[in-house]
Tab-separated table of C-alpha atoms and ligand atoms in Angstrom:
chain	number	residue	atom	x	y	z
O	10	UNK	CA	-69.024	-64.969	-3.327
O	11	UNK	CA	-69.231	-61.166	-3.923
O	12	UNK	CA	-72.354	-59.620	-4.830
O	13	UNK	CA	-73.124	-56.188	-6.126
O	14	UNK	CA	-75.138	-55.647	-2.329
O	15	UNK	CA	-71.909	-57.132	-0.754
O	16	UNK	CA	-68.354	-55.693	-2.739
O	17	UNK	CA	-64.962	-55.037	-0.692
O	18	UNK	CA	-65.162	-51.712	1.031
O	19	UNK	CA	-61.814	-49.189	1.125
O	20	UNK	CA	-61.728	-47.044	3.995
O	21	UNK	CA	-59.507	-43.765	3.948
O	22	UNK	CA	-59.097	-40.252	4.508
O	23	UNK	CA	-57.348	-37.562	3.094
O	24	UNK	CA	-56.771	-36.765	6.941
O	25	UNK	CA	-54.903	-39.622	7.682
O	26	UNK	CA	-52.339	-38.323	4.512
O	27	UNK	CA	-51.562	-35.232	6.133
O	28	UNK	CA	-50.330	-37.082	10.326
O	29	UNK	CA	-46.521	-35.644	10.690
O	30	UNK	CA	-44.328	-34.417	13.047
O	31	UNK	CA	-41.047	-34.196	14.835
O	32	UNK	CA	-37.476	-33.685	13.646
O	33	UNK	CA	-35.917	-37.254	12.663
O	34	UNK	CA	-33.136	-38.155	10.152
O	35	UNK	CA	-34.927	-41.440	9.718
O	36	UNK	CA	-35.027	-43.178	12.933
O	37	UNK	CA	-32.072	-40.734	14.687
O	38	UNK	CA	-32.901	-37.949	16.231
O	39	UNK	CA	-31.533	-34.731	14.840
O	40	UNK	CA	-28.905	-33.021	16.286
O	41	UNK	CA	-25.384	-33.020	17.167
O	42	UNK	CA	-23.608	-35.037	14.169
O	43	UNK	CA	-26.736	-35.669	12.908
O	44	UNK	CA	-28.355	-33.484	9.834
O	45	UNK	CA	-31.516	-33.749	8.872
O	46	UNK	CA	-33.329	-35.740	6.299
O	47	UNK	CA	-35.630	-34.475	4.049
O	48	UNK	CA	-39.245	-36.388	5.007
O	49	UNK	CA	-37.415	-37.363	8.181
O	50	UNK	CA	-38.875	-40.774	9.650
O	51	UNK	CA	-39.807	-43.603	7.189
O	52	UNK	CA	-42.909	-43.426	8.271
O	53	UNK	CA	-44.430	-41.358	5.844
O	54	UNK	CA	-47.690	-40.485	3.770
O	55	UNK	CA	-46.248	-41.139	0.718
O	56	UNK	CA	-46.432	-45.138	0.446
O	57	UNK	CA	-50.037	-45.238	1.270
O	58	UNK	CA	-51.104	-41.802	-0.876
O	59	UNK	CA	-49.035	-43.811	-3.944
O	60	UNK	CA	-51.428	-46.729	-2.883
O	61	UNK	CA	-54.870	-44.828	-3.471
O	62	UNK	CA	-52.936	-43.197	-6.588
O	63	UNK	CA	-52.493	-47.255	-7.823
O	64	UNK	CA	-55.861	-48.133	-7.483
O	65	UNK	CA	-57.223	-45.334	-9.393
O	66	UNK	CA	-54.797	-45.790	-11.852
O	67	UNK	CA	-55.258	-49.368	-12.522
O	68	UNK	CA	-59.519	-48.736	-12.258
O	69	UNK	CA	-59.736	-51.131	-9.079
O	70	UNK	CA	-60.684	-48.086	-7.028
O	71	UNK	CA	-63.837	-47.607	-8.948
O	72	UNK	CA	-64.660	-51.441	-8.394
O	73	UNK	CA	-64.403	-50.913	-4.527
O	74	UNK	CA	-66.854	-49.306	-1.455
O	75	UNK	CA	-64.965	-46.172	-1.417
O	76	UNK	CA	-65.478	-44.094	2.101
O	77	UNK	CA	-64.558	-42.272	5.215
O	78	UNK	CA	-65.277	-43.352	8.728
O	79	UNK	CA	-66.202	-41.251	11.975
O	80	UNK	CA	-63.140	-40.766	14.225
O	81	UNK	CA	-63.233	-43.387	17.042
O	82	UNK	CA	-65.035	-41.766	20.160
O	83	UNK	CA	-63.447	-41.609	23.945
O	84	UNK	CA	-66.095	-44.298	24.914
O	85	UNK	CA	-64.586	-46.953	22.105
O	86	UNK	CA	-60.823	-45.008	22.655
O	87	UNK	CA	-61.132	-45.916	26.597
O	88	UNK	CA	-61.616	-49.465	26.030
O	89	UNK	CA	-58.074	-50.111	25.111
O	90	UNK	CA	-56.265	-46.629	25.945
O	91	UNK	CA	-55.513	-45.279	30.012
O	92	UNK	CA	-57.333	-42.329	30.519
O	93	UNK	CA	-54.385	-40.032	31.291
O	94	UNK	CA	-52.732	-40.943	28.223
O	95	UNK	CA	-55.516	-39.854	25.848
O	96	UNK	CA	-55.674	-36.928	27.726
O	97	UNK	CA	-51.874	-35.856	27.767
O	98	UNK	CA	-52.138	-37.028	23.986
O	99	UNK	CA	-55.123	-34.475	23.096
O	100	UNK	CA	-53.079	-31.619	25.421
O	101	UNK	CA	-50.046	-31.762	23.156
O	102	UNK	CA	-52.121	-31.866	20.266
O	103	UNK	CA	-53.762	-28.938	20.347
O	104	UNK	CA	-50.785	-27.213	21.729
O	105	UNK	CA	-49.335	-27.792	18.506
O	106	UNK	CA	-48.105	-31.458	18.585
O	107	UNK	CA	-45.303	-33.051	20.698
O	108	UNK	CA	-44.067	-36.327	21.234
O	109	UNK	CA	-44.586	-39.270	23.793
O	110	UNK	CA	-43.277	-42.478	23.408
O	111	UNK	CA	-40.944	-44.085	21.360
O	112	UNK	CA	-40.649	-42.625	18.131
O	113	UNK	CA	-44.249	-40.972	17.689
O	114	UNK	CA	-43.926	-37.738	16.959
O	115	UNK	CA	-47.119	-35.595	15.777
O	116	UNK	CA	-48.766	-32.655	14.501
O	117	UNK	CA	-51.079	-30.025	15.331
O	118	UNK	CA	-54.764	-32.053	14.882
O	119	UNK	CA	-52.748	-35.554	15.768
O	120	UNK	CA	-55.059	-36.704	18.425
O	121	UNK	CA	-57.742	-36.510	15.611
O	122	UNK	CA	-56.192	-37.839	13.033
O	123	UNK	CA	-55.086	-41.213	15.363
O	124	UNK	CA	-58.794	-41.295	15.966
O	125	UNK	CA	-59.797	-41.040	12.520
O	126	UNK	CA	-56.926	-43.261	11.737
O	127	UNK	CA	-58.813	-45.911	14.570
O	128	UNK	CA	-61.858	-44.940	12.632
O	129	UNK	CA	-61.348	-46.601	9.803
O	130	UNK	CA	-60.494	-49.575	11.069
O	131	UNK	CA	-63.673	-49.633	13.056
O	132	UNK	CA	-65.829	-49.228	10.496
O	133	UNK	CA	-64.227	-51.439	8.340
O	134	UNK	CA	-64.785	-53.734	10.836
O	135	UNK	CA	-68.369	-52.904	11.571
O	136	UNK	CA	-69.490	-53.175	8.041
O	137	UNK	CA	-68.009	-56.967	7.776
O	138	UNK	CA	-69.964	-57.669	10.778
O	139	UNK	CA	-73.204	-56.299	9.613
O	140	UNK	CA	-72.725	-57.531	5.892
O	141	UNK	CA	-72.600	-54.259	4.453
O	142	UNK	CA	-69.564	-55.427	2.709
O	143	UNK	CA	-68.237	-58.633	1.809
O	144	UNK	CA	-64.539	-57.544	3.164
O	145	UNK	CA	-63.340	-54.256	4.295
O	146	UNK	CA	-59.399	-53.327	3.579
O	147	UNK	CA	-59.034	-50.044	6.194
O	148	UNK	CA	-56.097	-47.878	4.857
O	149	UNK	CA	-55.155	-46.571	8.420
O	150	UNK	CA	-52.654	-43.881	9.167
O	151	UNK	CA	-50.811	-43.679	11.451
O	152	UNK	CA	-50.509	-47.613	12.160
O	153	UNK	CA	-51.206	-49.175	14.998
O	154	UNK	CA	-49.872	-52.677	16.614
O	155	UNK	CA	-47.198	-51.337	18.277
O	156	UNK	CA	-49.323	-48.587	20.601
O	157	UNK	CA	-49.936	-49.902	24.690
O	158	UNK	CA	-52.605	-48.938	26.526
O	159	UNK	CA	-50.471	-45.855	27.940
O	160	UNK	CA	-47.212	-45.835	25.774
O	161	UNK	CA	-47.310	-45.209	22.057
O	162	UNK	CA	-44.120	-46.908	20.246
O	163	UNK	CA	-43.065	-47.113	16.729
O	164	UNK	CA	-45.210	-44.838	14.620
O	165	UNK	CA	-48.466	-45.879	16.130
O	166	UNK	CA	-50.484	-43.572	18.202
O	167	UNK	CA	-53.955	-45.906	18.652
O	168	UNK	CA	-54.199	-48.954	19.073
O	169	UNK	CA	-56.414	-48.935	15.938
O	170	UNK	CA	-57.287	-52.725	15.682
O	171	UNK	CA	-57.669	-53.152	19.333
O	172	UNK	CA	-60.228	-50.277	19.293
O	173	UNK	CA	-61.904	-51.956	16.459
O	174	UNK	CA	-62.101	-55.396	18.131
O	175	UNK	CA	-63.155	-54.065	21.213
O	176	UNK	CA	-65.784	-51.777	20.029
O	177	UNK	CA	-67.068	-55.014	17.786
O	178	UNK	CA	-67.196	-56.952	21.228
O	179	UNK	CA	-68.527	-54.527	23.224
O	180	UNK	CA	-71.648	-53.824	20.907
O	181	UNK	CA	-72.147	-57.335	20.835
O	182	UNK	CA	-71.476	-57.944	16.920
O	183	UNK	CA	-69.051	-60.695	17.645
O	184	UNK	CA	-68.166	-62.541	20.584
O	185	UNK	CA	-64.807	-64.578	19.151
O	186	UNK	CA	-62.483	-62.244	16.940
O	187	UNK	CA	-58.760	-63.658	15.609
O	188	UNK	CA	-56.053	-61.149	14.743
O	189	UNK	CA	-53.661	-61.957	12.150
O	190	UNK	CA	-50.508	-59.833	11.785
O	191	UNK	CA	-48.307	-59.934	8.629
O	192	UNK	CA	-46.177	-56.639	9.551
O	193	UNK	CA	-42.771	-57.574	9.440
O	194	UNK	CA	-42.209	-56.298	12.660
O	195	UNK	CA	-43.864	-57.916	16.430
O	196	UNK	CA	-47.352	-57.196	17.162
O	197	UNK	CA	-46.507	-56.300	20.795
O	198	UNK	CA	-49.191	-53.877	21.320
O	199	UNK	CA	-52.066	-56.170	20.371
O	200	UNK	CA	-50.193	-59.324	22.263
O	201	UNK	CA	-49.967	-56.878	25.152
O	202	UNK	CA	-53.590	-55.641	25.364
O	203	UNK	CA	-55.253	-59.495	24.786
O	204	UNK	CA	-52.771	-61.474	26.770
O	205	UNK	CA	-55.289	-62.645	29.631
O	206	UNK	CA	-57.998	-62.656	26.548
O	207	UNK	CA	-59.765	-66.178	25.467
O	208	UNK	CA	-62.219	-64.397	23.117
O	209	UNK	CA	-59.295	-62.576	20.995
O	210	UNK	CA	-56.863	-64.722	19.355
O	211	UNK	CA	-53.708	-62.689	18.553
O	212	UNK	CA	-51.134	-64.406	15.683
O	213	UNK	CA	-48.093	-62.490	14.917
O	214	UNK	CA	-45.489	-63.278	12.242
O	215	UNK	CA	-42.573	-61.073	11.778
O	216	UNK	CA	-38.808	-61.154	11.351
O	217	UNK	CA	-36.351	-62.322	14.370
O	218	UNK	CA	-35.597	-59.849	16.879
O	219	UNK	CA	-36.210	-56.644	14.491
O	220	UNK	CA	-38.924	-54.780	16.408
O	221	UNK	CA	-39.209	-54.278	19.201
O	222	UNK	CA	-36.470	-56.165	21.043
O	223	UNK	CA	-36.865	-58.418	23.084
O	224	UNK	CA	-40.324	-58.881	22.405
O	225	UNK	CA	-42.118	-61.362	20.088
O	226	UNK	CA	-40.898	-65.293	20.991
O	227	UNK	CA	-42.373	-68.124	20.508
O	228	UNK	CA	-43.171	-68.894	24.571
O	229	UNK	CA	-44.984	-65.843	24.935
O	230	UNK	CA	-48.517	-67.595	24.799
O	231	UNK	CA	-50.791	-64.908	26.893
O	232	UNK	CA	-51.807	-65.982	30.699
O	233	UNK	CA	-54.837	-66.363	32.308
O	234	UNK	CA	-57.683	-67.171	30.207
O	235	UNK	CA	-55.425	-66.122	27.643
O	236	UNK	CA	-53.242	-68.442	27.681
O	237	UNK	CA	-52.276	-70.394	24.746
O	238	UNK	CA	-54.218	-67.849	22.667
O	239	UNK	CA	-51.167	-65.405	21.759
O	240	UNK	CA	-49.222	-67.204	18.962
O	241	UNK	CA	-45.686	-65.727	17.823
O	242	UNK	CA	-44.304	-67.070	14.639
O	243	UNK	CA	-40.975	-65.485	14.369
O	244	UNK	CA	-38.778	-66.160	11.233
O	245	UNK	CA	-35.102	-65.882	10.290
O	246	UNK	CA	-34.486	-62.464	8.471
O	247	UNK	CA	-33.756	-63.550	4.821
O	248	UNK	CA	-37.414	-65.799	4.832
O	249	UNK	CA	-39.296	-64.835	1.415
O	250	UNK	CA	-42.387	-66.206	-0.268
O	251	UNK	CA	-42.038	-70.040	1.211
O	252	UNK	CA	-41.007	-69.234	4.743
O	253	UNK	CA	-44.643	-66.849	5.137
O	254	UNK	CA	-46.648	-69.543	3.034
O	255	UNK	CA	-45.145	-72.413	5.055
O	256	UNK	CA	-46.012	-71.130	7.900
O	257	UNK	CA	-49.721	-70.083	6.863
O	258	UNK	CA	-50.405	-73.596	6.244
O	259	UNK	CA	-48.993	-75.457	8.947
O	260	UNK	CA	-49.581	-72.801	11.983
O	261	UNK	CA	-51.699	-69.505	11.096
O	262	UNK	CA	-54.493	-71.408	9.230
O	263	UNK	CA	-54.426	-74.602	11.459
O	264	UNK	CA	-54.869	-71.859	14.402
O	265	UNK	CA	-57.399	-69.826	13.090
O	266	UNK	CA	-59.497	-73.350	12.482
O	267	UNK	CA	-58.846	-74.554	15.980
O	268	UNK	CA	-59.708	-71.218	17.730
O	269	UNK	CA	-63.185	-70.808	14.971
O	270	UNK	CA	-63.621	-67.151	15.296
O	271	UNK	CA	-66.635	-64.617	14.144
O	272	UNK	CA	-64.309	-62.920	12.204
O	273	UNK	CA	-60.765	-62.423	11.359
O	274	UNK	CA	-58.815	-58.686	11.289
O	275	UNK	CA	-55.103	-58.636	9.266
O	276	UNK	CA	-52.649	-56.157	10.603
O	277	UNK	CA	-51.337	-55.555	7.242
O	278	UNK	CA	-47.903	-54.096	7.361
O	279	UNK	CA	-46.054	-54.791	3.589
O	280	UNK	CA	-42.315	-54.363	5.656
O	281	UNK	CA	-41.712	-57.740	4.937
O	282	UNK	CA	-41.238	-56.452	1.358
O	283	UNK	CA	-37.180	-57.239	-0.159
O	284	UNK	CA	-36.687	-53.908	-0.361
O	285	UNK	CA	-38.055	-52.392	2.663
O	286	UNK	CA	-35.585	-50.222	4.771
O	287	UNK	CA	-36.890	-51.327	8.287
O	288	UNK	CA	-37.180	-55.154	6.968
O	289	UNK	CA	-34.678	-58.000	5.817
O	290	UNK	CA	-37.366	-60.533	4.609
O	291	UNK	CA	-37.953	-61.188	1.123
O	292	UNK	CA	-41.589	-61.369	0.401
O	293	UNK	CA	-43.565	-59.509	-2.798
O	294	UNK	CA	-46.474	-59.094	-4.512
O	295	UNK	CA	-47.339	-62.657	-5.193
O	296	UNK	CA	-46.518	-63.337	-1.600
O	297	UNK	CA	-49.457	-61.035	0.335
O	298	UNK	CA	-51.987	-62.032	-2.597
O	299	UNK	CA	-51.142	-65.386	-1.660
O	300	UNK	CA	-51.551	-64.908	1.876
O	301	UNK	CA	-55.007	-62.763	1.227
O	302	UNK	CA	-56.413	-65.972	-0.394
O	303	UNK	CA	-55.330	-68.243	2.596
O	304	UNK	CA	-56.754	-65.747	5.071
O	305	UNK	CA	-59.959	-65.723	2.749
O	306	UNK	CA	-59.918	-69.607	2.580
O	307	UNK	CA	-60.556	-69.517	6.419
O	308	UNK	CA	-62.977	-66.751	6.878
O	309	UNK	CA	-64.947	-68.640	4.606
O	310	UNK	CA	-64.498	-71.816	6.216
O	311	UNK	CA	-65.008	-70.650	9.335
O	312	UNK	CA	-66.689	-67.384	9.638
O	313	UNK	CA	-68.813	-66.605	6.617
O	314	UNK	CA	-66.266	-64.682	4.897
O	315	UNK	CA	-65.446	-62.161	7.184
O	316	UNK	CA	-62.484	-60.584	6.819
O	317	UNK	CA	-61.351	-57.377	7.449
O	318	UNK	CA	-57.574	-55.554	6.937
O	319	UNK	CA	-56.125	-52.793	8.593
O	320	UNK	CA	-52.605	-51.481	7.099
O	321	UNK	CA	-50.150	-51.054	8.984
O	322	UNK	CA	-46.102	-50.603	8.086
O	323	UNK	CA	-44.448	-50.961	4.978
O	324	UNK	CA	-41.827	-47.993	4.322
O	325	UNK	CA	-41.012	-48.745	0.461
O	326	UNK	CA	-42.537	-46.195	-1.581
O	327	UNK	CA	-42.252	-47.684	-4.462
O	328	UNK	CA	-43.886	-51.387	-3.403
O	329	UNK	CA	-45.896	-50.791	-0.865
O	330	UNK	CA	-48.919	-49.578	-3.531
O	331	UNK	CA	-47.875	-53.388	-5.957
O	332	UNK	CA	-48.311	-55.459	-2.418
O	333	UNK	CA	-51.330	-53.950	-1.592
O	334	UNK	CA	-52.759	-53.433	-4.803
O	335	UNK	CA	-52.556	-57.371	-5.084
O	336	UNK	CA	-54.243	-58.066	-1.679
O	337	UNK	CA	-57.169	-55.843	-3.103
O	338	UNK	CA	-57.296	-57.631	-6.040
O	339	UNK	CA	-57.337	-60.796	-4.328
O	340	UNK	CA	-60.232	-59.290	-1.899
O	341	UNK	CA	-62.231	-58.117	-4.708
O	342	UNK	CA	-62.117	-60.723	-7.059
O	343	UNK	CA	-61.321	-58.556	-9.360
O	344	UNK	CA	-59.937	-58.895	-12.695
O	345	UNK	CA	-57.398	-55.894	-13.013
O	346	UNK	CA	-54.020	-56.651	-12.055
O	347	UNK	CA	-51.150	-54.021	-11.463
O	348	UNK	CA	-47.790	-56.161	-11.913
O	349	UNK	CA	-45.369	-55.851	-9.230
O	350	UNK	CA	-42.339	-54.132	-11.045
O	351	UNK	CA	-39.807	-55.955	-8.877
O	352	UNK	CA	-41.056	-59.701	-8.884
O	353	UNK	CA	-38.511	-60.764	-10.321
O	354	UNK	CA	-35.590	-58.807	-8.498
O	355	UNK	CA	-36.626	-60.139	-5.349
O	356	UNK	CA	-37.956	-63.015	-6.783
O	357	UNK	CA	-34.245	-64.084	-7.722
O	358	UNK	CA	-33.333	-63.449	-4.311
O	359	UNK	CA	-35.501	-65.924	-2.833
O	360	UNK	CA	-33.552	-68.492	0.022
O	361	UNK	CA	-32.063	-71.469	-1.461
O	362	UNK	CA	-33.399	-75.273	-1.236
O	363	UNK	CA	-30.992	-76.088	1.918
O	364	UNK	CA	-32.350	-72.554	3.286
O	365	UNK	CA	-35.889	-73.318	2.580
O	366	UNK	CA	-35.823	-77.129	4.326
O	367	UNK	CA	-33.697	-75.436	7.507
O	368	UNK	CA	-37.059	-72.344	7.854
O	369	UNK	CA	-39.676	-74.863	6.984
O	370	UNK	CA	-38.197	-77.502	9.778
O	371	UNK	CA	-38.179	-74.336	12.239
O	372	UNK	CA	-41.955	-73.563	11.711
O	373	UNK	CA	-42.928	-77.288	11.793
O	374	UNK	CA	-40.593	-77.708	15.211
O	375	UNK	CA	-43.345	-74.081	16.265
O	376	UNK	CA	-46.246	-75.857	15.130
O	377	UNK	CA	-45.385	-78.783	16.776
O	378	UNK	CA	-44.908	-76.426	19.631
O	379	UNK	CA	-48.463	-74.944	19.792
O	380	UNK	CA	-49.606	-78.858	19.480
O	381	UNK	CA	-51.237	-77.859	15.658
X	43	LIG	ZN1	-43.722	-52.867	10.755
C-alpha cells in the first residue's frame, strides 16, 4: 500500500507541450486538393496539456510526485536507436526541423524534446525500481511504440519505453521487465526491438488491422530466445469494456504471471476511447481504471508493486484527460474522482450479448493459442 515515503509520481514537461511540426490536414499531406487543417495532425498537445489541466482541477495533481526528468543521453538513446539515425535526427533538428519517417514531422529543438519525451519515461521507470515511488505514470510526448531502431512511424520519434527498459537493464535495476500495451493501435516498434528478447516480455492489444498494416497478428511470437515472449491480442473494431477486460483476465494477466517479471511498464495510449478519430473500439473511463487495477493486481502479485505507465496515443481532446484521470486515480488510491462526461454515450454503445460471446470465444480460442 501507498505510503507518504512511497506516493505515485507524474512525470512531465512543459517541453514535451510545445513538439510540432510539418504541414498535415490530419493524416494527408497538404497540397494539391488538399487544404489545410487548423492543428494539422491529430497528434497534438492539446489532449495531454487538458490532462495536467484535469488533475489540477480536480486536486489529484497536488496528491501526486510532481516532476521533470533529464533528457535521455546518447549512451541510453544508442541502446535501442542506429547511430546514423540519431544523428540525421539531431541534423534536421537544429536545422530547423524536418521529417523522416512515416508521419513524424518536427520542430526546431525536436531531437530534444524526443529525448526529454524518453526522459520521462526513464525516470519514471527508475524511481519504481529504486522505490522512490510506489508507481510512476510518465506523461510522454511525443509517444513512442511505433519508433524502430532507424525508422520513426506514427507520431513517435524515440522509442521511449524501449529506452527506459533498456537503460533499467543495462544498470542492472531489473533483469526481467514485461511491457503491456493498451494503445489502440500495434505495438510494432517495441515487438520489433525485443523479438529475439527472453528477458522483455512484450503484450500488445489493439484493434484489427488499424495500425500499422499488416503488422500485429496473433503468430507473431518473437524468435530466438524470444520466442513465445511477443504476445499480440488483436480484437475486432467495435470491442468495448468486456472485449479489453476479457482478455486481461484470460491472456494479459495469465501472461504476465507465467513470465514473473521485476516490473511491469503500460504503453498507455487512450485511442481505444468510442470517440477517438484514429480508433473504432469502444472503451471509457471505467474501462482503463479497470484495467489499471488488473495491471496493479499483478505487479503486486508478482513484482512488489511495480508499475510504471508511459502515455502514449489517444487523439480525443475531450476524453483523453477523463481516461487518464481515472488510471491516476486508480494508481493513487486516491479519493477524488473526475466523472467521465461520456460514460454513458459510449456506455450505450457497448457490443451486444451475441457480440460479446462471439469476442470473448475469439480471445479464449488466443489464449488457448499461447497454451495460458
Ligand atoms: Zn495509438
Amino acid at each position: 500500500m501507498p505510503t507518504t515515503a512511497t506516493p505515485t509520481a507524474f512525470l512531465l514537461d512543459e517541453s514535451c507541450f510545445w513538439h510540432g511540426g510539418g504541414n498535415y490536414a490530419f493524416l494527408a499531406p497538404v497540397g494539391g486538393l488538399v487544404q489545410p487543417i487548423q492543428g494539422g495532425l491529430p497528434e497534438s498537445p492539446e489532449s495531454k496539456r487538458r490532462l495536467k489541466n484535469l488533475l489540477e482541477r480536480t486536486g489529484l495533481l497536488a496528491e501526486l510526485v510532481t516532476r521533470s526528468a533529464a533528457p535521455a543521453h546518447e549512451e541510453m538513446l544508442r541502446r535501442v536507436h542506429d547511430g546514423a539515425y540519431l544523428k540525421e535526427f539531431k541534423r534536421l533538428s537544429d536545422a530547423g526541423g524536418g521529417e523522416l519517417g512515416e508521419r513524424t514531422p518536427f520542430g526546431p529543438g525536436g531531437y530534444e524534446i524526443a529525448a526529454l519525451s524518453a526522459g520521462l519515461a526513464v525516470e519514471a521507470l527508475r524511481m519504481v525500481l529504486a522505490a522512490e515511488a510506489h508507481n510512476a505514470y510518465a506523461l510522454c510526448r511525443p509517444p513512442g511504440h511505433h519508433c524502430l531502431p532507424a525508422h520513426p512511424m506514427g507520431f513517435c520519434l524515440m522509442a521511449n519505453i524501449a529506452i527506459a527498459v533498456e537503460t533499467a537493464l543495462a544498470e542492472r535495476r531489473a533483469e526481467r521487465i514485461a511491457i503491456v500495451d493498451w494503445d489502440v493501435h500495434h505495438g510494432n516498434g517495441t515487438e520489433a526491438i525485443f523479438w529475439e528478447r527472453g528477458d522483455v516480455l512484450t503484450i500488445s492489444l489493439h484493434q484489427e488491422n488499424n495500425y500499422p498494416r499488416p503488422s500485429g497478428g496473433v503468430e507473431a511470437r518473437g524468435a530466438g530466445a524470444g520466442e513465445d515472449y511477443n504476445i499480440n491480442v488483436p480484437l475486432l473494431p467495435g470491442g468495448g469494456h468486456d472485449a479489453y477486460l476479457y482478455a486481461f483476465e484470460r491472456i494479459v494477466q495469465p501472461a504476465l504471471a507465467r513470465f514473473r517479471p521485476d516490473a511491469i511498464v503500460v504503453a498507455a495510449g487512450f485511442d481505444a476511447s468510442g470517440v477517438d478519430p484514429l480508433g473504432r473500439m469502444l472503451a471509457f473511463g471505467a474501462t482503463f481504471k479497470e484495467m489499471t487495477r488488473m495491471l496493479m493486481q499483478s505487479a503486486r502479485e508478482l513484482c512488489g508493486g511495480r508499475l510504471a505507465f508511459a502515455h502514449e496515443g489517444g487523439y480525443s481532446e475531450l476524453h483523453v484527460p477523463f481516461c487518464a484521470h481515472q488510471v491516476l486515480e486508480e494508481l493513487s488510491h486516491s479519493t477524488i474522482h473526475a466523472p467521465d462526461p461520456l460514460e454513458s454515450r459510449i456506455g450505450g454503445q457497448q457490443p451486444t450479448r451475441r457480440q460479446i460471446a462471439f469476442q470473448r470465444g475469439l480471445i479464449n480460442e488466443m489464449a488457448e493459442f499461447f497454451l495460458l
